[in-house]
Short mmCIF file of C-alpha atoms in Angstrom, two decimals:
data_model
loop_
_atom_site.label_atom_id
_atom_site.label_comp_id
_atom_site.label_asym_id
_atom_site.label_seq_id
_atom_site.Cartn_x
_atom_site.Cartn_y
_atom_site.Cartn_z
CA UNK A 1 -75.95 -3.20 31.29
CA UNK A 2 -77.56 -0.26 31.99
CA UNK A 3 -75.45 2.54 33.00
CA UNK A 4 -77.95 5.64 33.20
CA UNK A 5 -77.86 7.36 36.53
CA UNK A 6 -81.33 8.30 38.33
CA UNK A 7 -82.34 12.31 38.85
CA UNK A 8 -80.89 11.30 42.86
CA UNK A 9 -77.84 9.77 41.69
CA UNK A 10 -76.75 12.68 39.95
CA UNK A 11 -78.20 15.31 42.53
CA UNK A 12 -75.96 13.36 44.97
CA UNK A 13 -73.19 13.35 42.74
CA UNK A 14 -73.46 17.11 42.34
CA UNK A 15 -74.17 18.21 46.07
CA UNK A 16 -70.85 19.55 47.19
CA UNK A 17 -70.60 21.66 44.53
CA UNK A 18 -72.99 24.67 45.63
CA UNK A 19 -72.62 26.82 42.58
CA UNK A 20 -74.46 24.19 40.82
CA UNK A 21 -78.28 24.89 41.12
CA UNK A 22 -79.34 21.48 40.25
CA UNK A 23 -78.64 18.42 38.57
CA UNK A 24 -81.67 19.71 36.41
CA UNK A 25 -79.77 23.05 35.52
CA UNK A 26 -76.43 21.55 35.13
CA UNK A 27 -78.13 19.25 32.56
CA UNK A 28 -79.96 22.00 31.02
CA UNK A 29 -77.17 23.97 30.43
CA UNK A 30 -75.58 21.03 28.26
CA UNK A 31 -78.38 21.00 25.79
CA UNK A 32 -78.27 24.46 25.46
CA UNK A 33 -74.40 24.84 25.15
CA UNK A 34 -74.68 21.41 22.54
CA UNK A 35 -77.56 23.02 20.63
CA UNK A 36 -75.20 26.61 20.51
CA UNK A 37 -72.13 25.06 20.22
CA UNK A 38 -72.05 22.08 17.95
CA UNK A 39 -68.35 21.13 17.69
CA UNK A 40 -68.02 21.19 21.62
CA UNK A 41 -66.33 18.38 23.05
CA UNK A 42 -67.59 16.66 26.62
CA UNK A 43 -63.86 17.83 27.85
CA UNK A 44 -65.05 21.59 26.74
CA UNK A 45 -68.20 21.10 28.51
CA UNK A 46 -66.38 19.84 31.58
CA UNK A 47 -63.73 22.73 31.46
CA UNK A 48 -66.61 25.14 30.76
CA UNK A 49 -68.52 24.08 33.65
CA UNK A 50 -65.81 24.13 36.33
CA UNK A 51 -64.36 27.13 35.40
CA UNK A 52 -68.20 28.70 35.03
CA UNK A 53 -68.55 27.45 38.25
CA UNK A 54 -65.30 28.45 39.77
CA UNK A 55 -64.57 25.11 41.43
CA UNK A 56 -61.35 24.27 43.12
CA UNK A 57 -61.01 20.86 44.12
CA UNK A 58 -63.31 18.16 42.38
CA UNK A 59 -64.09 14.49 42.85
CA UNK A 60 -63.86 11.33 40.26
CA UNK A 61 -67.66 10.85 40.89
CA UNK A 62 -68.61 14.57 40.04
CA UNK A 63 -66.43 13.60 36.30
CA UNK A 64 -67.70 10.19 36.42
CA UNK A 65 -71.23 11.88 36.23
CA UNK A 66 -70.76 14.54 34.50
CA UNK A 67 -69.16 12.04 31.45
CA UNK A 68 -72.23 9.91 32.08
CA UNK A 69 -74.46 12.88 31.82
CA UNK A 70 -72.69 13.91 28.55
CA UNK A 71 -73.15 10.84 26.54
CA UNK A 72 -76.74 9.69 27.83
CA UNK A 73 -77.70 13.75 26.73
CA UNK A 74 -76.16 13.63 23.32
CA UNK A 75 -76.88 9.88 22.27
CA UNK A 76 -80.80 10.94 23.64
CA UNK A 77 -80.43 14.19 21.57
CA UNK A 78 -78.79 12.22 18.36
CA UNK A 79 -81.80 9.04 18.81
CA UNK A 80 -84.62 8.68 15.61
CA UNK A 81 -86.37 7.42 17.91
CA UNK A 82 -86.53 11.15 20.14
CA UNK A 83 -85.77 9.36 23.70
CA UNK A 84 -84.07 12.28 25.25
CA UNK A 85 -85.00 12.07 28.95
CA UNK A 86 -85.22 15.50 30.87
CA UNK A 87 -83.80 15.12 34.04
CA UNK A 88 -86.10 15.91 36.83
CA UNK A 89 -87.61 14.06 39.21
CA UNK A 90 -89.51 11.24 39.35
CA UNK A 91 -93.43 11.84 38.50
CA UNK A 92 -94.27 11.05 41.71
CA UNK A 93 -92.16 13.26 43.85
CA UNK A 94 -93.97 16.34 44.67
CA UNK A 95 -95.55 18.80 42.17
CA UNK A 96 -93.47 21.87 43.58
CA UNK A 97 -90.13 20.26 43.04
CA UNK A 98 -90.85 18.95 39.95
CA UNK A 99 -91.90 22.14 38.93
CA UNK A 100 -89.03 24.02 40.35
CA UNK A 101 -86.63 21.80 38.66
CA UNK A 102 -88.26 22.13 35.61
CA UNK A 103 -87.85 25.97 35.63
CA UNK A 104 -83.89 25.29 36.51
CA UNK A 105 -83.83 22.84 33.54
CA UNK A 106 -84.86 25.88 31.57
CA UNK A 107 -82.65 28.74 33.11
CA UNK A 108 -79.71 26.46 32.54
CA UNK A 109 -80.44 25.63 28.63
CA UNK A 110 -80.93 29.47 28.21
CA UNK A 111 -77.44 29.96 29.96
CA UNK A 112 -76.13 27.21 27.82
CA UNK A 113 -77.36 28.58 24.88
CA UNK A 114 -75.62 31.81 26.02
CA UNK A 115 -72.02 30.70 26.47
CA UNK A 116 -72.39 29.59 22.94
CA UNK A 117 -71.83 31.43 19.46
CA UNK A 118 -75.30 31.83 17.62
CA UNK A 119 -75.98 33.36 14.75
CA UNK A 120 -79.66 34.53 13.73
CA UNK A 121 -82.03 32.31 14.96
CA UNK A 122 -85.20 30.99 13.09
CA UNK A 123 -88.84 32.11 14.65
CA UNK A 124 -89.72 29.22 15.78
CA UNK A 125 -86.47 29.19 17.42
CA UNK A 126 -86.30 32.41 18.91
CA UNK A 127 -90.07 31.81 20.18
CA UNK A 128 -89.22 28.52 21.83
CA UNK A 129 -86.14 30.47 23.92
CA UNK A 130 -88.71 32.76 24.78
CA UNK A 131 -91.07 30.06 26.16
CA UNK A 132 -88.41 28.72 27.86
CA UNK A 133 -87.27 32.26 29.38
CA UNK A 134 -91.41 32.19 30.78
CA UNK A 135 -90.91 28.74 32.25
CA UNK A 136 -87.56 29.58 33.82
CA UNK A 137 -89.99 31.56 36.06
CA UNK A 138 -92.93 29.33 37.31
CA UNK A 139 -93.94 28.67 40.33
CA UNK A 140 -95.88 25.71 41.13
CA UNK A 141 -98.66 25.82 44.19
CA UNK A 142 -97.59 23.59 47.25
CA UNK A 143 -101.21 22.35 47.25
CA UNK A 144 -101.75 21.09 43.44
CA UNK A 145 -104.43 19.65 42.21
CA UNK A 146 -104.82 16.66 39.37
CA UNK A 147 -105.69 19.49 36.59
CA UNK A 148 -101.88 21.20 38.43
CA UNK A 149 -100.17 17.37 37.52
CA UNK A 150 -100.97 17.23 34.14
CA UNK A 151 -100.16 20.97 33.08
CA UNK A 152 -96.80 19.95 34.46
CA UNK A 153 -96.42 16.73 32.85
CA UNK A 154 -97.75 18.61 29.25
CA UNK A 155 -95.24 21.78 30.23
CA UNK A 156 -92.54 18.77 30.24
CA UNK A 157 -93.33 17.44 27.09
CA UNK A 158 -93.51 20.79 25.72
CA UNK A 159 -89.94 21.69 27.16
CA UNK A 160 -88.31 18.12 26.09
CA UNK A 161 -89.79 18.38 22.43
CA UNK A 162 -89.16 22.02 21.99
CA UNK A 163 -85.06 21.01 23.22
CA UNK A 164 -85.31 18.32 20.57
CA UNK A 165 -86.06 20.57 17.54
CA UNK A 166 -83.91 23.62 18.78
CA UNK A 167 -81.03 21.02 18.74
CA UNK A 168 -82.02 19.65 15.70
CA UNK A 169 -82.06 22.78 14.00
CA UNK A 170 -78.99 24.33 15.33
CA UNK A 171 -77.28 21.09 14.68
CA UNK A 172 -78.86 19.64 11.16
CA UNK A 173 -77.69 16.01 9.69
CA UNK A 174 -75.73 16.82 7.09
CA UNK A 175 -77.37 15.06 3.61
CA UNK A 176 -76.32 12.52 1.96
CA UNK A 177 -76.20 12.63 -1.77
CA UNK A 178 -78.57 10.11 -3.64
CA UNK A 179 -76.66 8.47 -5.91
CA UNK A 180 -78.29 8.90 -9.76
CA UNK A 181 -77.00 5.90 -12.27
CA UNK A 182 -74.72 6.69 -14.93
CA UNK A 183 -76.95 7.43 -17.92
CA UNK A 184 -74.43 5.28 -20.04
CA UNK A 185 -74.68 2.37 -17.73
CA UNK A 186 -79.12 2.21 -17.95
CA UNK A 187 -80.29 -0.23 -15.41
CA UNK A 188 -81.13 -3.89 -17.55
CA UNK A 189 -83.58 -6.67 -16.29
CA UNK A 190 -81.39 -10.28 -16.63
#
């Protein structure tokens, strides 16, 4: 059964709660605090996000997406396979909005990253955070053209992939040690 939410499920789920900017932000700001903060539990995230948000009152749907949001982020982040979905909207809602919730996916990983404890941070790194800073900014024309759609769609790739390897890096796989034979105990064809 598939259990992942659509971009309108969760900005539904999240509407009453104004101090939110978006369902794109509030995601953003998870990668960014999991990419900062790698022991952080999804109960620290939730905390952190209420109390960052200074809600009261909240509903069992807003936690019920919020947990949903947590796992499909990290098991995307955690994937070989690199299947972490940004979410934003659907390609064919309008350029602008896409746009505008791509630079609130970005403002909220740099204010996850932020609320977390980092320590120097490689070049590549420290570049991509700055790319991310630019993007945080862009404005999209209302009347786009094709060339318009595919920046945006490369700009997304760009933003997803770049998410991927600041995770990865902040966060490495510990190794696993390749076993070596005993030299007393030598390998013999039966």
């Amino acid at each position: 059964m598939n259990t992942k939410l659509s971009f309108n499920e969760y900005a539904d789920a999240f509407a009453p709660y104004s101090q939110l900017e978006s369902a794109s932000f509030v995601q953003g700001m998870l990668v960014g605090q999991l990419s900062s903060t790698p022991s952080m539990t999804e109960a620290q995230w939730i905390k952190r996000l209420v109390d960052e948000g200074g809600m009261g009152a909240i509903k069992e749907s807003f936690l019920v997406a919020l947990h949903q949001l947590y796992m499909d982020t990290l098991a995307g982040l955690n994937s070989a396979e690199c299947d972490f979905e940004m979410l934003l909207p659907a390609d064919d809602d309008p350029l602008a909005q896409r746009g505008r919730h791509l630079a609130e996916w970005c403002e909220g990983f740099l204010y996850g990253m932020g609320l977390g404890s980092l320590g120097e941070l490689s070049r590549e790194v420290s570049e991509l955070l700055n790319d991310f800073g630019e993007i945080s900014l862009l404005e999209v024309p209302e009347e786009p053209d094709d060339k318009a759609d595919d920046n945006l769609t490369e700009l997304v790739e760009f933003v997803r992939m770049g998410a991927i390897m600041v995770y990865d890096e902040l966060n490495p796989v510990p190794q696993q040690p390749i076993p070596i034979p005993d030299e007393d105990k030598k390998p013999t064809l039966h």
